[in-house]
mmCIF file of C-alpha atoms in Angstrom:
data_model
loop_
_atom_site.group_PDB
_atom_site.id
_atom_site.type_symbol
_atom_site.label_atom_id
_atom_site.label_comp_id
_atom_site.label_asym_id
_atom_site.label_seq_id
_atom_site.Cartn_x
_atom_site.Cartn_y
_atom_site.Cartn_z
ATOM 1 C CA MET A 1 2.936 -8.018 -13.736
ATOM 2 C CA PRO A 2 1.525 -7.104 -10.504
ATOM 3 C CA THR A 3 3.191 -4.010 -8.891
ATOM 4 C CA ARG A 4 5.716 -2.892 -6.179
ATOM 5 C CA ALA A 5 5.387 -0.934 -3.592
ATOM 6 C CA ALA A 6 6.300 0.262 -0.093
ATOM 7 C CA THR A 7 2.759 1.754 0.951
ATOM 8 C CA GLY A 8 4.621 1.143 3.772
ATOM 9 C CA SER A 9 7.159 0.697 0.686
ATOM 10 C CA ALA A 10 8.746 3.303 -0.983
ATOM 11 C CA GLU A 11 10.105 4.204 -4.657
ATOM 12 C CA ALA A 12 12.062 6.970 -4.278
ATOM 13 C CA PRO A 13 10.681 10.271 -2.696
ATOM 14 C CA THR A 14 8.854 10.756 -6.265
ATOM 15 C CA LYS A 15 5.651 8.254 -6.194
ATOM 16 C CA ALA A 16 1.947 9.187 -7.325
ATOM 17 C CA ALA A 17 -1.811 8.232 -7.774
ATOM 18 C CA GLY A 18 -4.799 9.715 -10.020
ATOM 19 C CA LYS A 19 -8.087 11.492 -11.089
ATOM 20 C CA GLY A 20 -11.192 10.260 -11.374
ATOM 21 C CA ALA A 21 -11.041 7.262 -8.994
ATOM 22 C CA SER A 22 -13.552 5.867 -6.626
ATOM 23 C CA LYS A 23 -13.426 5.789 -2.480
ATOM 24 C CA GLU A 24 -12.690 2.078 -2.287
ATOM 25 C CA PRO A 25 -10.995 -0.376 -4.011
ATOM 26 C CA ALA A 26 -13.006 -1.451 -6.891
ATOM 27 C CA LYS A 27 -13.075 -5.398 -7.578
ATOM 28 C CA ALA A 28 -10.560 -6.132 -9.993
ATOM 29 C CA PRO A 29 -12.180 -6.932 -13.509
ATOM 30 C CA ALA A 30 -11.156 -9.654 -15.676
ATOM 31 C CA LYS A 31 -9.195 -7.373 -18.128
ATOM 32 C CA SER A 32 -6.378 -5.680 -16.938
ATOM 33 C CA SER A 33 -3.930 -3.732 -18.432
ATOM 34 C CA ALA A 34 -0.999 -5.573 -15.941
ATOM 35 C CA LYS A 35 0.753 -7.657 -18.094
ATOM 36 C CA ALA A 36 1.253 -11.459 -16.403
ATOM 37 C CA PRO A 37 4.285 -11.899 -14.713
ATOM 38 C CA ALA A 38 7.173 -14.023 -16.078
ATOM 39 C CA LYS A 39 7.094 -17.769 -15.677
ATOM 40 C CA ALA A 40 10.411 -17.785 -13.047
ATOM 41 C CA PRO A 41 8.908 -20.295 -10.440
ATOM 42 C CA ALA A 42 9.058 -19.062 -6.921
ATOM 43 C CA LYS A 43 11.443 -20.550 -4.049
ATOM 44 C CA ALA A 44 9.332 -22.268 -1.210
ATOM 45 C CA ALA A 45 9.854 -23.539 1.836
ATOM 46 C CA ARG A 46 12.343 -26.794 2.242
ATOM 47 C CA GLY A 47 11.203 -29.493 1.315
ATOM 48 C CA GLU A 48 7.902 -28.431 -0.129
ATOM 49 C CA SER A 49 6.609 -28.747 -3.135
ATOM 50 C CA ARG A 50 5.744 -26.175 -6.197
ATOM 51 C CA THR A 51 1.690 -27.588 -4.969
ATOM 52 C CA ALA A 52 1.653 -27.419 -1.454
ATOM 53 C CA LEU A 53 3.606 -23.975 -2.249
ATOM 54 C CA VAL A 54 0.161 -22.656 -4.140
ATOM 55 C CA ARG A 55 -2.006 -24.257 -1.584
ATOM 56 C CA ARG A 56 -0.434 -22.704 1.482
ATOM 57 C CA ALA A 57 -0.086 -19.346 0.171
ATOM 58 C CA ARG A 58 -3.979 -19.424 -0.708
ATOM 59 C CA ARG A 59 -4.925 -20.640 2.361
ATOM 60 C CA ILE A 60 -2.617 -17.432 3.764
ATOM 61 C CA ASN A 61 -5.043 -15.213 2.009
ATOM 62 C CA ARG A 62 -8.354 -17.048 2.445
ATOM 63 C CA GLU A 63 -7.218 -16.481 6.300
ATOM 64 C CA LEU A 64 -6.306 -13.119 5.864
ATOM 65 C CA ALA A 65 -9.192 -11.822 3.880
ATOM 66 C CA GLU A 66 -11.098 -13.274 7.506
ATOM 67 C CA VAL A 67 -9.200 -11.117 9.717
ATOM 68 C CA TYR A 68 -9.250 -8.530 7.218
ATOM 69 C CA PRO A 69 -12.262 -8.253 5.165
ATOM 70 C CA TYR A 70 -12.235 -4.071 5.452
ATOM 71 C CA ALA A 71 -8.901 -4.334 4.219
ATOM 72 C CA HIS A 72 -8.501 -1.166 1.709
ATOM 73 C CA PRO A 73 -5.726 1.501 0.285
ATOM 74 C CA GLU A 74 -4.256 3.897 3.925
ATOM 75 C CA LEU A 75 -4.595 7.075 1.912
ATOM 76 C CA ASP A 76 -7.419 8.977 1.444
ATOM 77 C CA PHE A 77 -8.514 10.198 -1.428
ATOM 78 C CA GLU A 78 -11.706 10.753 -3.258
ATOM 79 C CA ASP A 79 -10.311 10.935 -6.979
ATOM 80 C CA SER A 80 -7.640 9.124 -9.266
ATOM 81 C CA PHE A 81 -5.983 12.554 -9.145
ATOM 82 C CA GLN A 82 -5.572 12.806 -5.327
ATOM 83 C CA LEU A 83 -4.879 9.013 -4.960
ATOM 84 C CA LEU A 84 -1.480 9.453 -7.515
ATOM 85 C CA VAL A 85 -0.642 12.756 -5.799
ATOM 86 C CA ALA A 86 -1.323 11.139 -2.577
ATOM 87 C CA THR A 87 0.886 7.792 -3.380
ATOM 88 C CA VAL A 88 3.850 10.082 -4.941
ATOM 89 C CA LEU A 89 4.233 11.810 -1.277
ATOM 90 C CA SER A 90 3.681 8.694 0.573
ATOM 91 C CA ALA A 91 7.499 7.844 0.429
ATOM 92 C CA GLN A 92 9.602 7.722 3.110
ATOM 93 C CA THR A 93 7.325 8.657 5.192
ATOM 94 C CA THR A 94 3.732 7.286 6.468
ATOM 95 C CA ASP A 95 0.173 7.378 5.178
ATOM 96 C CA LEU A 96 -0.885 8.723 8.271
ATOM 97 C CA ARG A 97 1.169 11.428 7.582
ATOM 98 C CA VAL A 98 0.152 12.090 4.349
ATOM 99 C CA ASN A 99 -3.336 11.706 5.216
ATOM 100 C CA GLN A 100 -3.222 14.632 7.618
ATOM 101 C CA THR A 101 -0.945 16.627 4.721
ATOM 102 C CA THR A 102 -2.931 16.448 1.916
ATOM 103 C CA PRO A 103 -6.614 18.437 2.826
ATOM 104 C CA ALA A 104 -4.687 21.387 2.831
ATOM 105 C CA LEU A 105 -2.948 20.636 -0.614
ATOM 106 C CA PHE A 106 -6.240 19.820 -2.288
ATOM 107 C CA ALA A 107 -8.086 22.783 -1.323
ATOM 108 C CA ALA A 108 -5.319 24.710 -2.541
ATOM 109 C CA TYR A 109 -5.046 22.703 -5.872
ATOM 110 C CA PRO A 110 -8.291 20.147 -6.782
ATOM 111 C CA THR A 111 -7.109 19.714 -10.188
ATOM 112 C CA PRO A 112 -3.835 18.633 -12.205
ATOM 113 C CA GLU A 113 -4.395 22.414 -14.062
ATOM 114 C CA ASP A 114 -4.231 23.710 -10.568
ATOM 115 C CA LEU A 115 -1.288 21.889 -8.791
ATOM 116 C CA ALA A 116 0.864 22.276 -12.335
ATOM 117 C CA ALA A 117 0.563 26.199 -12.405
ATOM 118 C CA ALA A 118 1.112 25.810 -8.562
ATOM 119 C CA ASP A 119 4.690 28.169 -7.253
ATOM 120 C CA PRO A 120 6.760 25.889 -5.942
ATOM 121 C CA ALA A 121 7.514 27.233 -2.940
ATOM 122 C CA ARG A 122 4.147 27.638 -1.546
ATOM 123 C CA VAL A 123 3.802 23.691 -2.448
ATOM 124 C CA GLU A 124 7.202 22.911 -0.495
ATOM 125 C CA GLU A 125 5.652 24.702 2.435
ATOM 126 C CA LEU A 126 2.492 22.739 2.036
ATOM 127 C CA ILE A 127 3.902 18.696 2.125
ATOM 128 C CA ARG A 128 6.873 19.753 4.159
ATOM 129 C CA PRO A 129 5.421 17.420 6.849
ATOM 130 C CA THR A 130 5.869 14.411 4.531
ATOM 131 C CA GLY A 131 9.447 14.917 4.220
ATOM 132 C CA PHE A 132 11.798 14.865 1.052
ATOM 133 C CA PHE A 133 9.200 18.197 -0.217
ATOM 134 C CA ARG A 134 11.218 19.716 -2.517
ATOM 135 C CA ALA A 135 11.867 16.323 -4.248
ATOM 136 C CA LYS A 136 8.207 15.851 -4.099
ATOM 137 C CA THR A 137 7.522 19.199 -5.143
ATOM 138 C CA ARG A 138 9.380 18.707 -8.308
ATOM 139 C CA SER A 139 7.255 15.041 -8.743
ATOM 140 C CA ILE A 140 3.884 16.470 -7.945
ATOM 141 C CA ILE A 141 3.893 19.109 -10.236
ATOM 142 C CA GLY A 142 5.651 17.725 -12.874
ATOM 143 C CA LEU A 143 3.235 14.983 -12.827
ATOM 144 C CA SER A 144 0.258 17.540 -12.861
ATOM 145 C CA THR A 145 2.125 19.462 -15.745
ATOM 146 C CA ALA A 146 2.509 15.936 -17.771
ATOM 147 C CA LEU A 147 -1.634 14.869 -16.820
ATOM 148 C CA ARG A 148 -2.420 18.966 -18.038
ATOM 149 C CA ASP A 149 -0.153 19.061 -21.519
ATOM 150 C CA ASP A 150 -0.589 15.246 -22.315
ATOM 151 C CA PHE A 151 -3.723 13.467 -21.173
ATOM 152 C CA GLY A 152 -6.129 16.397 -21.371
ATOM 153 C CA GLY A 153 -5.925 16.822 -16.920
ATOM 154 C CA GLU A 154 -7.005 13.702 -16.788
ATOM 155 C CA VAL A 155 -4.862 10.338 -14.975
ATOM 156 C CA PRO A 156 -4.765 7.830 -17.575
ATOM 157 C CA GLY A 157 -5.750 4.279 -16.701
ATOM 158 C CA GLU A 158 -2.809 2.730 -18.790
ATOM 159 C CA LEU A 159 0.426 1.192 -17.163
ATOM 160 C CA LYS A 160 2.573 2.207 -19.920
ATOM 161 C CA ASP A 161 0.669 5.909 -19.868
ATOM 162 C CA LEU A 162 1.345 6.256 -15.872
ATOM 163 C CA VAL A 163 4.797 5.130 -15.704
ATOM 164 C CA LYS A 164 5.997 8.031 -17.873
ATOM 165 C CA LEU A 165 4.513 10.788 -15.267
ATOM 166 C CA PRO A 166 7.172 12.039 -13.318
ATOM 167 C CA GLY A 167 7.919 10.495 -10.055
ATOM 168 C CA VAL A 168 5.499 7.258 -11.116
ATOM 169 C CA GLY A 169 6.952 3.884 -10.962
ATOM 170 C CA ARG A 170 4.970 0.421 -11.346
ATOM 171 C CA LYS A 171 4.564 0.439 -7.273
ATOM 172 C CA THR A 172 2.495 3.605 -7.460
ATOM 173 C CA ALA A 173 0.886 2.917 -11.095
ATOM 174 C CA PHE A 174 -0.359 0.121 -9.749
ATOM 175 C CA VAL A 175 -2.044 1.814 -6.839
ATOM 176 C CA VAL A 176 -3.591 3.863 -9.099
ATOM 177 C CA LEU A 177 -5.102 1.238 -11.688
ATOM 178 C CA GLY A 178 -6.028 -1.271 -8.399
ATOM 179 C CA ASN A 179 -7.714 1.300 -6.583
ATOM 180 C CA ALA A 180 -8.816 3.998 -9.111
ATOM 181 C CA PHE A 181 -9.565 2.011 -12.164
ATOM 182 C CA GLY A 182 -10.048 -1.594 -10.896
ATOM 183 C CA ARG A 183 -6.995 -3.153 -12.677
ATOM 184 C CA PRO A 184 -4.976 -5.899 -10.931
ATOM 185 C CA GLY A 185 -2.118 -5.176 -9.519
ATOM 186 C CA ILE A 186 0.658 -6.454 -6.808
ATOM 187 C CA THR A 187 2.089 -3.956 -4.464
ATOM 188 C CA VAL A 188 5.731 -4.580 -3.515
ATOM 189 C CA ASP A 189 6.345 -2.306 -0.547
ATOM 190 C CA THR A 190 8.538 -3.071 2.441
ATOM 191 C CA HIS A 191 5.642 -4.909 4.332
ATOM 192 C CA PHE A 192 4.610 -6.880 1.498
ATOM 193 C CA GLY A 193 8.315 -7.754 0.725
ATOM 194 C CA ARG A 194 9.073 -8.627 4.202
ATOM 195 C CA LEU A 195 6.092 -10.531 4.699
ATOM 196 C CA VAL A 196 6.400 -12.942 1.595
ATOM 197 C CA ARG A 197 9.805 -14.072 1.977
ATOM 198 C CA ARG A 198 9.040 -14.728 6.066
ATOM 199 C CA TRP A 199 6.351 -17.007 4.486
ATOM 200 C CA LYS A 200 8.919 -18.494 1.854
ATOM 201 C CA TRP A 201 6.622 -17.434 -1.184
ATOM 202 C CA THR A 202 9.515 -16.416 -2.258
ATOM 203 C CA ALA A 203 13.635 -15.105 -1.565
ATOM 204 C CA GLU A 204 13.715 -12.188 -4.046
ATOM 205 C CA THR A 205 14.323 -8.983 -2.259
ATOM 206 C CA ASP A 206 14.006 -7.077 -5.747
ATOM 207 C CA PRO A 207 10.579 -5.810 -5.872
ATOM 208 C CA ASP A 208 9.919 -6.532 -9.459
ATOM 209 C CA LYS A 209 11.175 -9.815 -8.911
ATOM 210 C CA VAL A 210 8.857 -10.475 -5.452
ATOM 211 C CA GLU A 211 6.240 -8.661 -7.598
ATOM 212 C CA SER A 212 6.603 -11.619 -10.636
ATOM 213 C CA ALA A 213 7.163 -14.723 -8.086
ATOM 214 C CA VAL A 214 4.229 -13.859 -6.090
ATOM 215 C CA GLY A 215 1.888 -12.797 -9.051
ATOM 216 C CA GLU A 216 2.346 -16.407 -10.271
ATOM 217 C CA LEU A 217 1.027 -18.304 -6.719
ATOM 218 C CA PHE A 218 -2.642 -16.244 -7.388
ATOM 219 C CA PRO A 219 -4.870 -15.310 -10.094
ATOM 220 C CA GLN A 220 -5.065 -12.078 -10.921
ATOM 221 C CA SER A 221 -7.862 -10.939 -10.106
ATOM 222 C CA ASP A 222 -6.898 -11.767 -6.365
ATOM 223 C CA TRP A 223 -3.676 -9.243 -6.728
ATOM 224 C CA THR A 224 -5.522 -6.316 -5.567
ATOM 225 C CA MET A 225 -6.817 -6.981 -2.420
ATOM 226 C CA LEU A 226 -4.031 -9.514 -1.578
ATOM 227 C CA SER A 227 -1.476 -6.621 -1.123
ATOM 228 C CA HIS A 228 -3.950 -4.848 0.644
ATOM 229 C CA ARG A 229 -4.440 -7.586 3.484
ATOM 230 C CA VAL A 230 -0.926 -8.251 3.252
ATOM 231 C CA ILE A 231 0.473 -5.121 3.936
ATOM 232 C CA PHE A 232 -2.571 -4.561 6.843
ATOM 233 C CA HIS A 233 -1.005 -7.463 8.643
ATOM 234 C CA GLY A 234 2.621 -6.375 8.414
ATOM 235 C CA ARG A 235 1.704 -3.160 9.825
ATOM 236 C CA ARG A 236 -0.800 -4.686 12.424
ATOM 237 C CA ILE A 237 1.128 -7.766 13.587
ATOM 238 C CA CYS A 238 4.084 -9.186 11.711
ATOM 239 C CA HIS A 239 5.869 -5.752 12.519
ATOM 240 C CA ALA A 240 9.542 -5.248 11.510
ATOM 241 C CA ARG A 241 11.189 -5.361 14.523
ATOM 242 C CA LYS A 242 9.042 -7.743 16.587
ATOM 243 C CA PRO A 243 6.432 -9.590 15.004
ATOM 244 C CA ALA A 244 3.199 -10.921 17.433
ATOM 245 C CA CYS A 245 3.982 -14.511 16.569
ATOM 246 C CA GLY A 246 1.987 -15.581 19.779
ATOM 247 C CA ALA A 247 -0.833 -13.263 18.413
ATOM 248 C CA CYS A 248 -1.056 -14.352 14.994
ATOM 249 C CA PRO A 249 -3.980 -15.711 13.272
ATOM 250 C CA ILE A 250 -1.612 -17.613 10.360
ATOM 251 C CA ALA A 251 1.067 -18.935 13.032
ATOM 252 C CA PRO A 252 0.328 -22.662 11.668
ATOM 253 C CA LEU A 253 0.945 -21.580 8.318
ATOM 254 C CA CYS A 254 3.939 -19.424 8.515
ATOM 255 C CA PRO A 255 7.544 -21.165 8.875
ATOM 256 C CA ALA A 256 8.799 -18.012 10.700
ATOM 257 C CA TYR A 257 6.874 -18.388 13.634
ATOM 258 C CA GLY A 258 8.737 -17.530 16.719
ATOM 259 C CA GLU A 259 10.970 -14.616 15.198
ATOM 260 C CA GLY A 260 9.036 -12.833 17.384
ATOM 261 C CA GLU A 261 7.044 -12.706 20.402
ATOM 262 C CA THR A 262 4.965 -16.008 21.111
ATOM 263 C CA ASP A 263 4.149 -15.799 24.487
ATOM 264 C CA PRO A 264 -0.265 -14.383 23.584
ATOM 265 C CA ASP A 265 -0.308 -11.712 26.453
ATOM 266 C CA LYS A 266 2.714 -10.293 25.524
ATOM 267 C CA ALA A 267 2.430 -10.347 21.846
ATOM 268 C CA ARG A 268 -1.081 -8.910 21.893
ATOM 269 C CA LYS A 269 0.322 -6.073 23.565
ATOM 270 C CA LEU A 270 2.764 -5.578 20.540
ATOM 271 C CA LEU A 271 -0.964 -5.240 18.183
ATOM 272 C CA LYS A 272 -0.801 -1.836 16.367
ATOM 273 C CA TYR A 273 -4.127 0.273 14.800
ATOM 274 C CA GLU A 274 -7.308 -1.114 15.180
ATOM 275 C CA LYS A 275 -6.113 -4.748 15.994
ATOM 276 C CA GLY A 276 -4.393 -2.801 19.021
ATOM 277 C CA GLY A 277 -7.377 -0.679 19.932
ATOM 278 C CA TYR A 278 -5.261 2.330 18.298
ATOM 279 C CA PRO A 279 -6.252 4.821 15.480
ATOM 280 C CA GLY A 280 -6.070 3.989 11.673
ATOM 281 C CA GLN A 281 -3.575 5.743 9.741
ATOM 282 C CA ARG A 282 -7.186 7.403 7.386
ATOM 283 C CA LEU A 283 -8.639 10.377 8.633
ATOM 284 C CA ASN A 284 -11.858 9.133 6.384
ATOM 285 C CA PRO A 285 -12.067 5.619 6.412
ATOM 286 C CA PRO A 286 -14.165 3.245 4.801
ATOM 287 C CA LYS A 287 -17.553 2.171 6.117
ATOM 288 C CA GLU A 288 -16.569 -1.208 6.832
ATOM 289 C CA TYR A 289 -13.571 -0.269 8.358
ATOM 290 C CA LEU A 290 -15.422 1.667 11.061
ATOM 291 C CA GLU A 291 -18.294 -0.652 11.341
ATOM 292 C CA ALA A 292 -15.558 -3.772 12.123
ATOM 293 C CA GLY A 293 -14.078 -1.251 15.362
ATOM 294 C CA GLY A 294 -11.759 0.779 13.357
ATOM 295 C CA LEU A 295 -11.091 3.984 14.119
ATOM 296 C CA PRO A 296 -10.200 7.338 11.911
ATOM 297 C CA ALA A 297 -6.991 8.554 12.765
ATOM 298 C CA PRO A 298 -6.414 12.488 14.144
ATOM 299 C CA PRO A 299 -5.852 15.659 11.551
ATOM 300 C CA LEU A 300 -2.899 17.442 11.614
ATOM 301 C CA GLY A 301 -1.578 18.396 14.749
ATOM 302 C CA ALA A 302 -4.293 16.866 16.688
ATOM 303 C CA ALA A 303 -2.526 13.390 17.063
ATOM 304 C CA THR A 304 -2.986 11.773 20.576
ATOM 305 C CA ALA A 305 -0.193 9.936 22.078
ATOM 306 C CA SER A 306 -1.809 6.526 21.506
ATOM 307 C CA GLY A 307 -2.049 7.515 17.796
ATOM 308 C CA ALA A 308 1.127 8.566 17.534
ATOM 309 C CA ALA A 309 2.662 5.621 18.888
ATOM 310 C CA THR A 310 0.811 3.209 16.261
ATOM 311 C CA ALA A 311 2.089 5.399 13.536
ATOM 312 C CA SER A 312 6.143 5.195 14.695
ATOM 313 C CA GLY A 313 8.403 3.142 12.621
ATOM 314 C CA THR A 314 5.050 2.697 10.195
ATOM 315 C CA ALA A 315 6.462 4.014 6.749
ATOM 316 C CA GLY A 316 3.558 3.936 4.403
#
């Protein structure tokens, strides 16, 4: 099955990511530890056949690939351990706030062994800006202890092993598998769930059922990048409260067109991050993002008014 998320999506305040990772999302290989989704048909728009739904969904994905050729995970990480911990910390907060917090955390505790032996009070103080810091401290120290004791200090590359770690659910596991190990997964965060329902790809609200339904519409090789593109679109244009319909490049394919601002000039004022000319969420974004005009986020304590505005209301 694909994955569940909230980057924007949150599992409980216990989320994770792992060690030995590449900085950029790896291309999904043919083989995957992810199980194919169950065969429950996704619900199409009224009067739309199953075949038409699949075609429309795949066309939306192709259009998003042109709009966001630089789509990427918006958490800063240098290896799978950092990604695992950052994903856990991203529950109920923005990726920007996590990215501003983790440099000090990883400087103090660069390995699972270091974090497993850490003083909880010290860790709580370091991650306090991310919220739910006591629960998150238990999770990241717990998963680090498990990595040290059960996996030789390495982040496992299998779904069945990742979900055994404290604070790691399917969403977190697939973030790590897709971006640190190149194994396909669908990340059903709040943005992803909102958009696929607006697009009538499914009417499901349970993340596991959304994962299954959407996974049926696409080949596994598309799952990881599909997740990045949909989440990018949800954060930048198709917002929860007031989507910028008049500035949306896939408006002709969207059954929910008109739920938001349709006037092009007014809609453009609603755009966030690089689409609105503001900084992104990563302090160290990929080269492709910078080349496309994206701006790096400021470090903790140096956020500009415009940068802070882009992050507000954009959890994960």
